[in-house]
Tab-separated table of C-alpha atoms in Angstrom:
chain	number	residue	atom	x	y	z
A	190	MET	CA	-47.291	-54.422	-44.906
A	191	ASN	CA	-50.004	-54.478	-42.253
A	192	GLN	CA	-53.233	-55.913	-43.073
A	193	LEU	CA	-55.450	-53.204	-43.743
A	194	ALA	CA	-59.410	-53.445	-42.849
A	195	ILE	CA	-61.426	-54.008	-45.900
A	196	PRO	CA	-64.984	-52.254	-45.413
A	197	THR	CA	-67.989	-54.353	-45.930
A	198	HIS	CA	-71.685	-53.606	-46.391
A	199	VAL	CA	-73.892	-52.702	-43.661
A	200	SER	CA	-77.240	-53.305	-45.475
A	201	ASN	CA	-78.301	-55.994	-48.186
A	202	ASP	CA	-79.586	-53.106	-50.019
A	203	LYS	CA	-77.143	-50.497	-50.406
A	204	LEU	CA	-73.328	-49.493	-50.521
A	205	PRO	CA	-71.807	-47.625	-47.813
A	206	PRO	CA	-71.162	-44.181	-48.725
A	207	GLN	CA	-68.170	-44.092	-51.158
A	208	SER	CA	-66.663	-42.655	-54.321
A	209	ILE	CA	-64.221	-44.960	-56.138
A	210	GLU	CA	-63.588	-42.194	-58.900
A	211	THR	CA	-62.744	-39.830	-56.218
A	212	GLU	CA	-60.370	-42.198	-54.456
A	213	ILE	CA	-58.682	-42.723	-58.066
A	214	ASN	CA	-58.020	-39.113	-58.526
A	215	ILE	CA	-56.391	-38.680	-54.943
A	216	LEU	CA	-53.941	-41.855	-55.914
A	217	GLY	CA	-53.030	-40.506	-59.149
A	218	ALA	CA	-52.511	-36.810	-58.010
A	219	CYS	CA	-49.865	-38.218	-55.248
A	220	MET	CA	-48.057	-40.355	-57.684
A	221	LEU	CA	-47.874	-37.514	-60.117
A	222	LEU	CA	-46.652	-34.960	-57.703
A	223	GLY	CA	-45.124	-37.073	-55.218
A	224	CYS	CA	-43.743	-35.353	-51.943
A	225	ASP	CA	-45.115	-31.953	-53.294
A	226	HIS	CA	-48.881	-33.100	-51.796
A	227	VAL	CA	-48.161	-32.538	-48.392
A	228	ALA	CA	-51.701	-31.445	-47.759
A	229	VAL	CA	-52.881	-34.628	-48.937
A	230	MET	CA	-50.697	-36.433	-47.029
A	231	ASN	CA	-51.783	-34.944	-43.702
A	232	ALA	CA	-55.651	-35.165	-44.448
A	233	ILE	CA	-56.200	-38.645	-45.064
A	234	ARG	CA	-55.337	-42.187	-43.967
A	235	PRO	CA	-54.924	-45.404	-45.696
A	236	GLN	CA	-58.078	-46.747	-43.729
A	237	ASP	CA	-60.263	-43.802	-45.108
A	238	PHE	CA	-60.350	-45.805	-48.810
A	239	TYR	CA	-63.211	-47.753	-49.387
A	240	ARG	CA	-61.144	-50.313	-51.710
A	241	GLY	CA	-58.703	-52.450	-49.994
A	242	VAL	CA	-56.573	-52.118	-53.173
A	243	HIS	CA	-56.694	-48.317	-52.665
A	244	GLN	CA	-55.782	-48.609	-49.134
A	245	GLU	CA	-52.906	-50.727	-50.127
A	246	ILE	CA	-51.701	-48.097	-52.582
A	247	PHE	CA	-51.952	-45.289	-50.311
A	248	ALA	CA	-50.241	-46.724	-47.420
A	249	ALA	CA	-47.157	-47.594	-50.078
A	250	ILE	CA	-47.619	-43.725	-50.902
A	251	LYS	CA	-47.539	-42.425	-47.201
A	252	ALA	CA	-44.617	-44.960	-46.371
A	253	LEU	CA	-42.464	-43.491	-49.283
A	254	TYR	CA	-43.621	-40.117	-48.124
A	255	ASP	CA	-42.503	-40.513	-44.787
A	256	ARG	CA	-39.054	-41.791	-45.821
A	257	ARG	CA	-38.719	-38.880	-48.252
A	258	GLU	CA	-38.484	-40.744	-51.171
A	259	PRO	CA	-39.659	-40.383	-54.680
A	260	ILE	CA	-43.163	-41.151	-55.490
A	261	ASP	CA	-44.152	-42.478	-58.852
A	262	PRO	CA	-45.771	-45.631	-60.175
A	263	LEU	CA	-42.496	-47.218	-60.306
A	264	THR	CA	-41.454	-46.580	-56.679
A	265	VAL	CA	-44.995	-47.276	-55.543
A	266	HIS	CA	-45.074	-50.594	-57.115
A	267	GLU	CA	-41.428	-51.537	-56.008
A	268	PHE	CA	-42.457	-50.953	-52.675
A	269	LEU	CA	-45.728	-53.034	-53.137
A	270	VAL	CA	-44.029	-56.184	-54.529
A	271	LYS	CA	-41.454	-56.049	-51.455
A	272	ALA	CA	-44.512	-55.955	-49.023
A	273	GLY	CA	-45.957	-58.787	-50.895
A	274	SER	CA	-48.870	-57.004	-52.652
A	275	SER	CA	-50.233	-58.194	-56.118
A	276	VAL	CA	-51.268	-54.769	-57.363
A	277	SER	CA	-49.437	-54.600	-60.641
A	278	LEU	CA	-47.546	-51.985	-62.564
A	279	ASN	CA	-50.346	-51.649	-65.149
A	280	GLU	CA	-52.837	-51.037	-62.430
A	281	LEU	CA	-50.764	-47.944	-61.145
A	282	ASN	CA	-50.343	-46.659	-64.649
A	283	GLY	CA	-53.836	-46.853	-65.261
A	284	ILE	CA	-54.654	-44.904	-62.231
A	285	VAL	CA	-52.442	-42.103	-63.119
A	286	ASN	CA	-54.112	-41.845	-66.593
A	287	GLN	CA	-57.572	-41.566	-64.919
A	288	THR	CA	-56.543	-38.526	-63.172
A	289	PRO	CA	-57.677	-35.439	-64.597
A	290	HIS	CA	-57.407	-32.802	-61.896
A	291	VAL	CA	-54.729	-32.733	-60.005
A	292	SER	CA	-55.140	-29.480	-58.501
A	293	SER	CA	-58.439	-30.718	-56.448
A	294	ALA	CA	-56.453	-33.630	-54.907
A	295	VAL	CA	-56.551	-31.711	-51.339
A	296	ARG	CA	-60.613	-31.108	-51.959
A	297	HIS	CA	-61.190	-34.865	-52.956
A	298	ALA	CA	-59.104	-35.922	-49.905
A	299	ALA	CA	-61.771	-34.244	-47.692
A	300	ILE	CA	-64.496	-35.985	-49.360
A	301	VAL	CA	-63.085	-39.516	-48.828
A	302	HIS	CA	-62.363	-38.604	-45.126
A	303	GLN	CA	-65.805	-38.053	-44.896
A	304	TYR	CA	-67.221	-40.718	-46.664
A	305	ALA	CA	-65.037	-42.889	-44.161
A	306	VAL	CA	-66.538	-41.231	-41.128
A	307	SER	CA	-69.832	-41.787	-42.275
A	308	ARG	CA	-69.085	-45.352	-42.963
A	309	GLU	CA	-67.846	-45.641	-39.265
A	310	VAL	CA	-70.813	-44.211	-38.188
A	311	LEU	CA	-72.931	-47.062	-39.677
A	312	ARG	CA	-70.912	-49.480	-38.564
A	313	VAL	CA	-70.914	-48.416	-34.739
A	314	ALA	CA	-74.550	-48.065	-35.334
A	315	GLU	CA	-75.072	-51.523	-36.584
A	316	GLN	CA	-72.892	-53.040	-33.713
A	317	ILE	CA	-74.836	-50.828	-30.876
A	318	ARG	CA	-77.914	-52.037	-32.388
A	319	ALA	CA	-76.656	-55.777	-32.115
A	320	ASP	CA	-75.503	-55.420	-28.807
A	321	VAL	CA	-78.911	-53.925	-27.567
A	322	TYR	CA	-80.886	-56.882	-29.144
A	323	SER	CA	-78.266	-59.405	-27.635
A	324	GLU	CA	-78.760	-57.744	-24.221
A	325	ARG	CA	-74.770	-57.530	-23.491
A	326	PHE	CA	-75.259	-54.300	-22.005
A	327	SER	CA	-77.372	-52.586	-19.621
A	328	SER	CA	-79.354	-49.654	-21.212
A	329	ASP	CA	-76.904	-47.183	-19.222
A	330	GLU	CA	-74.065	-49.022	-20.848
A	331	ALA	CA	-75.434	-48.885	-24.253
A	332	VAL	CA	-76.046	-44.861	-24.083
A	333	ALA	CA	-72.689	-44.480	-22.435
A	334	ARG	CA	-70.917	-45.986	-25.431
A	335	LEU	CA	-73.046	-44.020	-28.158
A	336	GLN	CA	-71.877	-41.087	-26.416
A	337	LEU	CA	-68.298	-42.214	-26.249
A	338	GLU	CA	-68.430	-43.290	-29.826
A	339	ALA	CA	-70.003	-39.878	-31.002
A	340	THR	CA	-67.473	-38.048	-29.355
A	341	ARG	CA	-64.511	-40.106	-30.941
A	342	LEU	CA	-66.097	-39.877	-34.173
A	343	SER	CA	-66.738	-36.126	-34.141
A	344	SER	CA	-63.213	-35.543	-33.430
A	345	SER	CA	-61.679	-38.227	-35.870
A	346	GLY	CA	-59.214	-36.166	-37.465
A	347	THR	CA	-56.127	-37.461	-38.992
A	348	GLY	CA	-53.735	-36.648	-36.677
A	349	ALA	CA	-52.961	-33.838	-33.748
A	350	LYS	CA	-54.091	-30.366	-33.900
A	351	PHE	CA	-51.690	-27.857	-32.460
A	352	ALA	CA	-52.397	-24.654	-31.003
A	353	THR	CA	-49.648	-21.754	-32.096
A	354	THR	CA	-48.084	-19.668	-29.692
A	355	ARG	CA	-50.519	-16.993	-30.886
A	356	ASP	CA	-53.433	-18.690	-30.231
A	357	MET	CA	-51.885	-19.766	-26.678
A	358	LEU	CA	-51.273	-15.920	-25.755
A	359	ASP	CA	-55.057	-15.122	-27.102
A	360	ALA	CA	-56.216	-17.707	-24.744
A	361	PHE	CA	-54.231	-16.452	-21.952
A	362	TYR	CA	-55.530	-13.051	-22.547
A	363	SER	CA	-59.233	-14.118	-22.726
A	364	ARG	CA	-58.457	-15.775	-19.384
A	365	GLN	CA	-57.249	-12.615	-17.667
A	366	ALA	CA	-60.025	-10.560	-19.159
A	367	ALA	CA	-62.634	-12.753	-17.727
A	368	ARG	CA	-60.823	-12.470	-14.441
A	369	SER	CA	-60.805	-8.721	-14.534
A	370	ALA	CA	-64.626	-8.844	-15.530
A	371	GLY	CA	-65.347	-11.136	-12.893
A	372	LYS	CA	-66.639	-13.821	-15.547
A	373	ALA	CA	-63.739	-16.083	-14.751
A	374	LEU	CA	-65.646	-19.733	-14.037
A	375	LYS	CA	-64.205	-20.454	-10.591
A	376	VAL	CA	-66.076	-22.437	-8.127
A	377	TYR	CA	-65.460	-22.060	-4.173
A	378	THR	CA	-66.155	-24.022	-0.968
A	379	GLY	CA	-67.551	-20.547	0.710
A	380	LEU	CA	-64.935	-20.958	3.320
A	381	ARG	CA	-62.703	-18.018	2.891
A	382	GLU	CA	-59.169	-18.784	4.476
A	383	LEU	CA	-59.649	-22.385	2.170
A	384	ASP	CA	-60.552	-20.598	-0.778
A	385	ASP	CA	-57.621	-18.166	-0.304
A	386	ILE	CA	-55.119	-21.070	-0.309
A	387	ILE	CA	-56.870	-22.672	-3.260
A	388	GLY	CA	-57.907	-19.715	-5.356
A	389	GLY	CA	-61.059	-21.621	-6.372
A	390	PHE	CA	-61.863	-24.907	-8.437
A	391	GLU	CA	-61.250	-24.508	-12.081
A	392	ALA	CA	-62.555	-26.287	-15.189
A	393	GLY	CA	-60.920	-29.346	-15.955
A	394	GLN	CA	-59.552	-29.934	-12.359
A	395	LEU	CA	-59.941	-32.930	-10.178
A	396	ILE	CA	-60.046	-32.376	-6.659
A	397	VAL	CA	-59.852	-35.356	-3.842
A	398	ILE	CA	-61.435	-34.716	-0.722
A	399	GLY	CA	-60.109	-37.319	1.777
A	400	ALA	CA	-60.909	-38.086	5.409
A	401	ARG	CA	-61.303	-41.236	7.651
A	402	THR	CA	-64.626	-42.318	8.681
A	403	SER	CA	-66.839	-39.719	10.301
A	404	ASN	CA	-64.288	-36.890	9.922
A	405	GLY	CA	-66.930	-34.978	7.501
A	406	LYS	CA	-65.788	-35.581	3.751
A	407	SER	CA	-69.335	-35.784	2.805
A	408	ALA	CA	-70.470	-33.086	4.690
A	409	LEU	CA	-67.731	-30.857	3.204
A	410	CYS	CA	-68.930	-32.315	-0.218
A	411	SER	CA	-72.589	-31.238	0.585
A	412	GLN	CA	-71.593	-27.816	1.752
A	413	ILE	CA	-69.729	-27.246	-1.426
A	414	MET	CA	-73.037	-28.480	-3.292
A	415	ASP	CA	-74.952	-25.839	-1.493
A	416	HIS	CA	-72.479	-23.178	-2.100
A	417	VAL	CA	-71.956	-23.426	-5.616
A	418	GLY	CA	-75.634	-24.177	-6.383
A	419	THR	CA	-77.268	-21.649	-3.752
A	420	ASP	CA	-74.837	-18.803	-3.544
A	421	GLN	CA	-72.708	-19.214	-6.968
A	422	GLY	CA	-76.205	-19.831	-8.979
A	423	LEU	CA	-74.796	-22.908	-10.843
A	424	HIS	CA	-76.075	-26.290	-11.321
A	425	VAL	CA	-74.214	-28.990	-9.413
A	426	LEU	CA	-74.499	-32.896	-10.004
A	427	MET	CA	-74.186	-34.770	-6.829
A	428	PHE	CA	-73.804	-38.892	-7.089
A	429	SER	CA	-73.786	-39.884	-3.671
A	430	LEU	CA	-73.199	-43.540	-3.026
A	431	GLU	CA	-73.509	-43.583	0.486
A	432	VAL	CA	-76.877	-41.684	1.131
A	433	THR	CA	-80.041	-41.567	-0.849
A	434	TRP	CA	-81.109	-38.272	-2.862
A	435	GLU	CA	-83.975	-37.559	0.121
A	436	ALA	CA	-81.339	-37.911	3.063
A	437	LEU	CA	-78.931	-35.371	1.247
A	438	MET	CA	-81.552	-32.449	1.487
A	439	ASP	CA	-81.741	-33.640	5.136
A	440	ARG	CA	-78.242	-32.549	5.596
A	441	ILE	CA	-77.866	-29.640	3.394
A	442	LEU	CA	-81.133	-27.662	4.451
A	443	PRO	CA	-80.292	-27.703	8.615
A	444	SER	CA	-76.695	-27.043	7.949
A	445	ARG	CA	-77.494	-23.716	5.495
A	446	ALA	CA	-80.047	-22.810	8.158
A	447	ARG	CA	-78.090	-23.603	11.224
A	448	VAL	CA	-80.185	-25.682	13.031
A	449	SER	CA	-79.998	-28.622	14.877
A	450	ARG	CA	-80.687	-32.119	12.947
A	451	THR	CA	-81.500	-33.683	16.293
A	452	ASN	CA	-84.217	-31.171	16.936
A	453	LEU	CA	-85.487	-31.088	13.517
A	454	GLU	CA	-86.018	-34.728	13.523
A	455	ARG	CA	-87.618	-34.600	17.020
A	456	GLN	CA	-89.711	-31.671	15.664
A	457	ARG	CA	-88.558	-29.558	18.645
A	458	LEU	CA	-87.566	-26.311	16.789
A	459	THR	CA	-87.801	-23.065	18.446
A	460	ALA	CA	-89.529	-20.224	16.563
A	461	ASP	CA	-86.172	-18.679	15.411
A	462	GLU	CA	-85.108	-22.105	13.931
A	463	ASN	CA	-88.442	-22.598	12.011
A	464	ARG	CA	-87.764	-19.201	10.582
A	465	ARG	CA	-84.383	-20.104	9.540
A	466	LEU	CA	-85.127	-23.287	8.254
A	467	LEU	CA	-87.712	-21.345	5.896
A	468	ASP	CA	-85.273	-18.681	4.824
A	469	ALA	CA	-82.630	-21.565	3.717
A	470	ASP	CA	-85.881	-23.436	1.786
A	471	GLN	CA	-86.456	-20.179	0.149
A	472	GLU	CA	-82.663	-19.667	-0.915
A	473	ILE	CA	-82.018	-23.145	-1.959
A	474	GLY	CA	-85.184	-23.568	-3.555
A	475	ALA	CA	-85.186	-20.261	-5.963
A	476	HIS	CA	-82.246	-21.455	-7.545
A	477	ASN	CA	-83.384	-25.121	-8.111
A	478	ASN	CA	-79.528	-26.160	-8.959
A	479	PHE	CA	-79.269	-29.553	-7.182
A	480	PHE	CA	-79.386	-32.083	-9.529
A	481	THR	CA	-79.257	-35.603	-7.688
A	482	ASP	CA	-78.767	-39.086	-9.203
A	483	THR	CA	-81.675	-41.285	-7.658
A	484	THR	CA	-80.439	-44.381	-9.002
A	485	LEU	CA	-77.190	-45.004	-7.173
A	486	ILE	CA	-75.106	-44.917	-10.223
A	487	ARG	CA	-71.844	-46.985	-9.465
A	488	THR	CA	-69.771	-47.049	-12.835
A	489	PRO	CA	-67.814	-44.240	-14.189
A	490	GLU	CA	-69.328	-44.754	-17.613
A	491	SER	CA	-72.729	-44.115	-15.986
A	492	VAL	CA	-71.574	-40.827	-14.273
A	493	VAL	CA	-69.848	-39.815	-17.621
A	494	ALA	CA	-73.212	-40.320	-19.752
A	495	ALA	CA	-75.186	-38.753	-17.003
A	496	VAL	CA	-72.839	-35.540	-17.026
A	497	ARG	CA	-72.792	-35.677	-20.968
A	498	GLY	CA	-76.471	-35.697	-20.852
A	499	HIS	CA	-77.313	-32.771	-18.681
A	500	ASN	CA	-74.492	-30.714	-20.284
A	501	ALA	CA	-76.047	-31.113	-23.698
A	502	GLN	CA	-79.586	-30.116	-22.037
A	503	HIS	CA	-77.937	-27.171	-20.195
A	504	PRO	CA	-74.631	-26.352	-21.878
A	505	GLY	CA	-72.242	-24.159	-19.539
A	506	ARG	CA	-74.711	-24.441	-16.486
A	507	ILE	CA	-72.643	-26.971	-14.654
A	508	GLY	CA	-70.694	-25.771	-11.790
A	509	ALA	CA	-69.167	-28.810	-10.556
A	510	VAL	CA	-69.712	-32.552	-10.285
A	511	ILE	CA	-69.314	-34.362	-6.873
A	512	VAL	CA	-69.113	-38.277	-6.535
A	513	ASP	CA	-69.127	-39.314	-2.800
A	514	TYR	CA	-67.107	-41.652	-2.538
A	515	VAL	CA	-64.996	-43.023	-4.881
A	516	GLN	CA	-64.141	-46.387	-3.381
A	517	LEU	CA	-67.745	-47.210	-3.841
A	518	MET	CA	-67.567	-47.137	-7.333
A	519	VAL	CA	-67.337	-50.097	-9.450
A	520	PRO	CA	-65.519	-50.439	-12.376
A	521	ASP	CA	-67.243	-50.817	-16.015
A	522	GLU	CA	-65.273	-53.968	-17.082
A	523	GLY	CA	-67.387	-57.231	-16.821
A	524	SER	CA	-66.826	-59.643	-13.795
A	525	ILE	CA	-64.198	-61.530	-15.280
A	526	GLN	CA	-62.063	-58.806	-15.967
A	527	ARG	CA	-62.873	-57.042	-12.878
A	528	ALA	CA	-61.474	-60.187	-10.894
A	529	SER	CA	-58.429	-60.457	-12.647
A	530	LYS	CA	-57.356	-56.775	-11.422
A	531	GLN	CA	-56.151	-55.503	-8.339
A	532	ARG	CA	-58.323	-53.256	-6.329
A	533	HIS	CA	-55.717	-50.230	-6.782
A	534	GLU	CA	-55.686	-50.851	-10.531
A	535	TYR	CA	-59.546	-50.581	-11.029
A	536	ILE	CA	-59.529	-47.245	-8.488
A	537	ALA	CA	-57.112	-45.671	-10.933
A	538	ASP	CA	-59.055	-46.717	-13.933
A	539	ILE	CA	-62.053	-44.890	-12.125
A	540	THR	CA	-60.247	-41.593	-11.025
A	541	ARG	CA	-58.572	-41.464	-14.673
A	542	ARG	CA	-61.954	-41.680	-16.033
A	543	LEU	CA	-63.258	-38.916	-13.865
A	544	LYS	CA	-60.257	-36.889	-14.699
A	545	LEU	CA	-60.807	-37.132	-18.391
A	546	LEU	CA	-64.482	-36.070	-17.927
A	547	ALA	CA	-63.440	-32.944	-16.054
A	548	GLU	CA	-61.191	-31.867	-19.232
A	549	GLU	CA	-63.885	-32.972	-21.663
A	550	ILE	CA	-66.943	-30.906	-19.826
A	551	LYS	CA	-64.797	-28.562	-18.444
A	552	VAL	CA	-65.836	-28.446	-14.951
A	553	PRO	CA	-64.336	-29.455	-11.887
A	554	VAL	CA	-65.075	-32.812	-10.483
A	555	ILE	CA	-64.738	-33.416	-6.915
A	556	ILE	CA	-64.393	-36.746	-5.230
A	557	ALA	CA	-64.393	-37.732	-1.696
A	558	ALA	CA	-62.309	-40.584	-0.658
A	559	GLN	CA	-61.426	-42.677	2.291
A	560	VAL	CA	-58.283	-42.185	4.154
A	561	ASN	CA	-56.932	-45.541	5.248
A	562	ARG	CA	-56.222	-46.412	9.021
A	563	ASP	CA	-52.423	-46.021	8.908
A	564	SER	CA	-53.206	-42.600	9.419
A	565	GLU	CA	-54.451	-42.959	12.710
A	566	LYS	CA	-51.325	-44.874	13.413
A	567	SER	CA	-48.844	-41.633	12.398
A	568	GLY	CA	-47.033	-39.694	15.240
A	569	ASP	CA	-49.650	-37.078	15.096
A	570	GLY	CA	-52.845	-38.896	13.685
A	571	ARG	CA	-53.185	-36.313	10.818
A	572	PRO	CA	-53.305	-37.879	7.404
A	573	LYS	CA	-51.078	-37.553	4.628
A	574	LEU	CA	-51.057	-38.082	0.904
A	575	HIS	CA	-49.855	-41.673	0.978
A	576	HIS	CA	-52.804	-42.490	3.289
A	577	LEU	CA	-55.421	-41.889	0.666
A	578	ARG	CA	-56.492	-45.426	-0.250
A	579	GLU	CA	-55.114	-46.524	-3.514
A	580	SER	CA	-53.307	-43.599	-3.077
A	581	GLY	CA	-51.150	-43.993	-6.379
A	582	SER	CA	-53.727	-42.843	-8.545
A	583	LEU	CA	-55.542	-40.668	-6.609
A	584	GLU	CA	-52.670	-38.293	-5.532
A	585	MET	CA	-51.136	-38.685	-9.251
A	586	ASP	CA	-54.465	-37.461	-10.949
A	587	ALA	CA	-55.768	-34.938	-8.588
A	588	ASN	CA	-55.094	-31.200	-9.291
A	589	ILE	CA	-56.037	-30.582	-5.640
A	590	VAL	CA	-56.032	-32.940	-2.317
A	591	ILE	CA	-57.939	-31.495	0.695
A	592	LEU	CA	-57.241	-33.713	4.003
A	593	ILE	CA	-59.901	-33.269	6.604
A	594	HIS	CA	-58.637	-33.938	10.233
A	595	ARG	CA	-60.801	-33.858	13.571
A	596	PRO	CA	-58.800	-34.805	16.426
A	597	GLU	CA	-61.503	-35.160	18.747
A	598	VAL	CA	-62.993	-38.019	16.714
A	599	ALA	CA	-60.167	-40.048	18.279
A	600	ASP	CA	-59.745	-38.172	21.660
A	601	PRO	CA	-62.793	-36.267	22.713
A	602	GLU	CA	-60.704	-34.149	24.811
A	603	ASP	CA	-58.395	-33.244	21.944
A	604	MET	CA	-59.575	-29.750	20.160
A	605	PRO	CA	-63.232	-30.340	20.691
A	606	GLY	CA	-65.312	-28.703	17.700
A	607	ILE	CA	-61.878	-27.855	15.724
A	608	ALA	CA	-61.255	-29.223	12.595
A	609	GLU	CA	-58.136	-28.926	10.162
A	610	LEU	CA	-58.500	-28.758	6.521
A	611	ASN	CA	-55.146	-29.350	4.792
A	612	VAL	CA	-54.260	-28.632	1.217
A	613	ALA	CA	-51.901	-31.233	0.795
A	614	LYS	CA	-51.635	-31.105	-2.941
A	615	ASN	CA	-52.456	-27.970	-5.154
A	616	ARG	CA	-50.815	-28.348	-8.756
A	617	ASP	CA	-51.337	-24.910	-9.580
A	618	GLY	CA	-51.199	-22.845	-6.189
A	619	GLU	CA	-50.250	-22.766	-2.586
A	620	THR	CA	-50.558	-25.287	0.054
A	621	GLY	CA	-51.394	-24.956	3.672
A	622	THR	CA	-53.450	-26.037	6.615
A	623	VAL	CA	-56.504	-24.114	7.933
A	624	GLN	CA	-58.318	-24.386	11.309
A	625	VAL	CA	-62.112	-24.174	10.965
A	626	ARG	CA	-64.976	-24.426	13.552
A	627	TRP	CA	-67.072	-27.860	13.270
A	628	LYS	CA	-70.833	-27.603	14.092
A	629	LYS	CA	-71.664	-30.950	14.875
A	630	TRP	CA	-75.335	-30.330	15.676
A	631	CYS	CA	-75.810	-29.103	12.057
A	632	THR	CA	-72.805	-30.835	10.300
A	633	ARG	CA	-71.121	-27.546	9.097
A	634	PHE	CA	-67.860	-26.277	8.776
A	635	VAL	CA	-67.639	-22.658	9.566
A	636	PRO	CA	-64.801	-19.852	9.883
A	637	MET	CA	-63.128	-19.743	13.487
A	638	GLU	CA	-64.732	-16.398	14.159
A	639	GLU	CA	-68.286	-17.672	13.781
A	640	PRO	CA	-69.355	-18.281	17.094
A	641	ASP	CA	-70.690	-21.816	18.563
A	642	ASP	CA	-72.975	-20.253	20.500
A	643	PHE	CA	-75.659	-22.844	20.290
A	644	ASP	CA	-74.685	-26.326	20.989
A	645	PRO	CA	-78.165	-28.546	21.330
A	646	TYR	CA	-76.164	-31.950	22.511
A	647	ARG	CA	-75.781	-29.647	25.635
A	648	SER	CA	-78.571	-27.610	26.063
A	649	SER	CA	-81.314	-29.635	24.544
A	650	PRO	CA	-82.923	-31.497	27.791
A	651	PHE	CA	-83.784	-34.608	25.223
């Protein structure tokens, strides 16, 4: 028999939460009722018992139950003897004789399980307290671990929880009703033709925006941030590892206002440009929905901790989480573990963690990713899914992959001012490529029908 953990005291003064009498009643009821007590078997685990000997006895009972063999003091004793246990038949008979309320076993099982959770809370708290005192972890890592343990403990049931066919149908019609009423939580890029293909980003999705350097992946991320936060009125959490939080607004504000960044920096704006800039400022500021990390968070657990904290303060308000870009993140493991892993392995760990975050918080998580140089050597120069750096995990975990291609980056005479947005993967919908206009002077993608009637790089004398 596998050795089971025997609980210890968590302080010098008090015993952890437990009830020996309740445990005895459960064990006695199981040996009296045998396999008839299915509810008890599904409500409790051996490690939920406080006394080590009770853990042994219930593990034997559970093993016999799983084999559909008779359960009584004799069969339990025989099993324990074969497993090398020293529990005697007299002890088992004594437990049965001390069982006055067989009908209360299910209720008693719930009590024992709750005591077990309480003991685990104390154990985790003591461990985290010790780790904080020893300075083994940074404060961010300690908070992330505390949140992770809290999530684990809050769902520490005894097994899988199934949704029935009726539950699934009810959920389906609830989603349909929300869509009909315009209440379905989807967020969009703001580029109509692209949104028509994708159908919107949904809760729980991981979206990858891939491109070579200087092709516009950060610009598209900030443009999505602007659309979701300003036009859809939802909170957007941005973790930008390339630019500071101050520089992010240097991109978003002139992009929304269709104002030349060069003229803005040189303070050469026209009266019309100043008006558009003021309008954009009022539109963005009226919502106050941008939340940008100011500490250059780089580990997935720090991102998870920050998102969980914001969601706890503003439940249901997050429209999207954006990370720009994933290859600049570092894993949570210590330097020794990190050194022992290949780069693609820890990128896989990071993307998997972000995917779990999307499912946990029920928001789309959008990550920018570099495309490797091999895309430039392909026949047409267009990036493909396999060109994503560390593409195995990025391609596998993503629900949607958008690849950006601007031919003029390699050849200024090739389709100048035009970009291709290729929906290369869409797990729940269509794929395809749309052409959009790239307004370099305000770093913005716009529909092809929007005229590019002002280009300061050609018209400005500076």
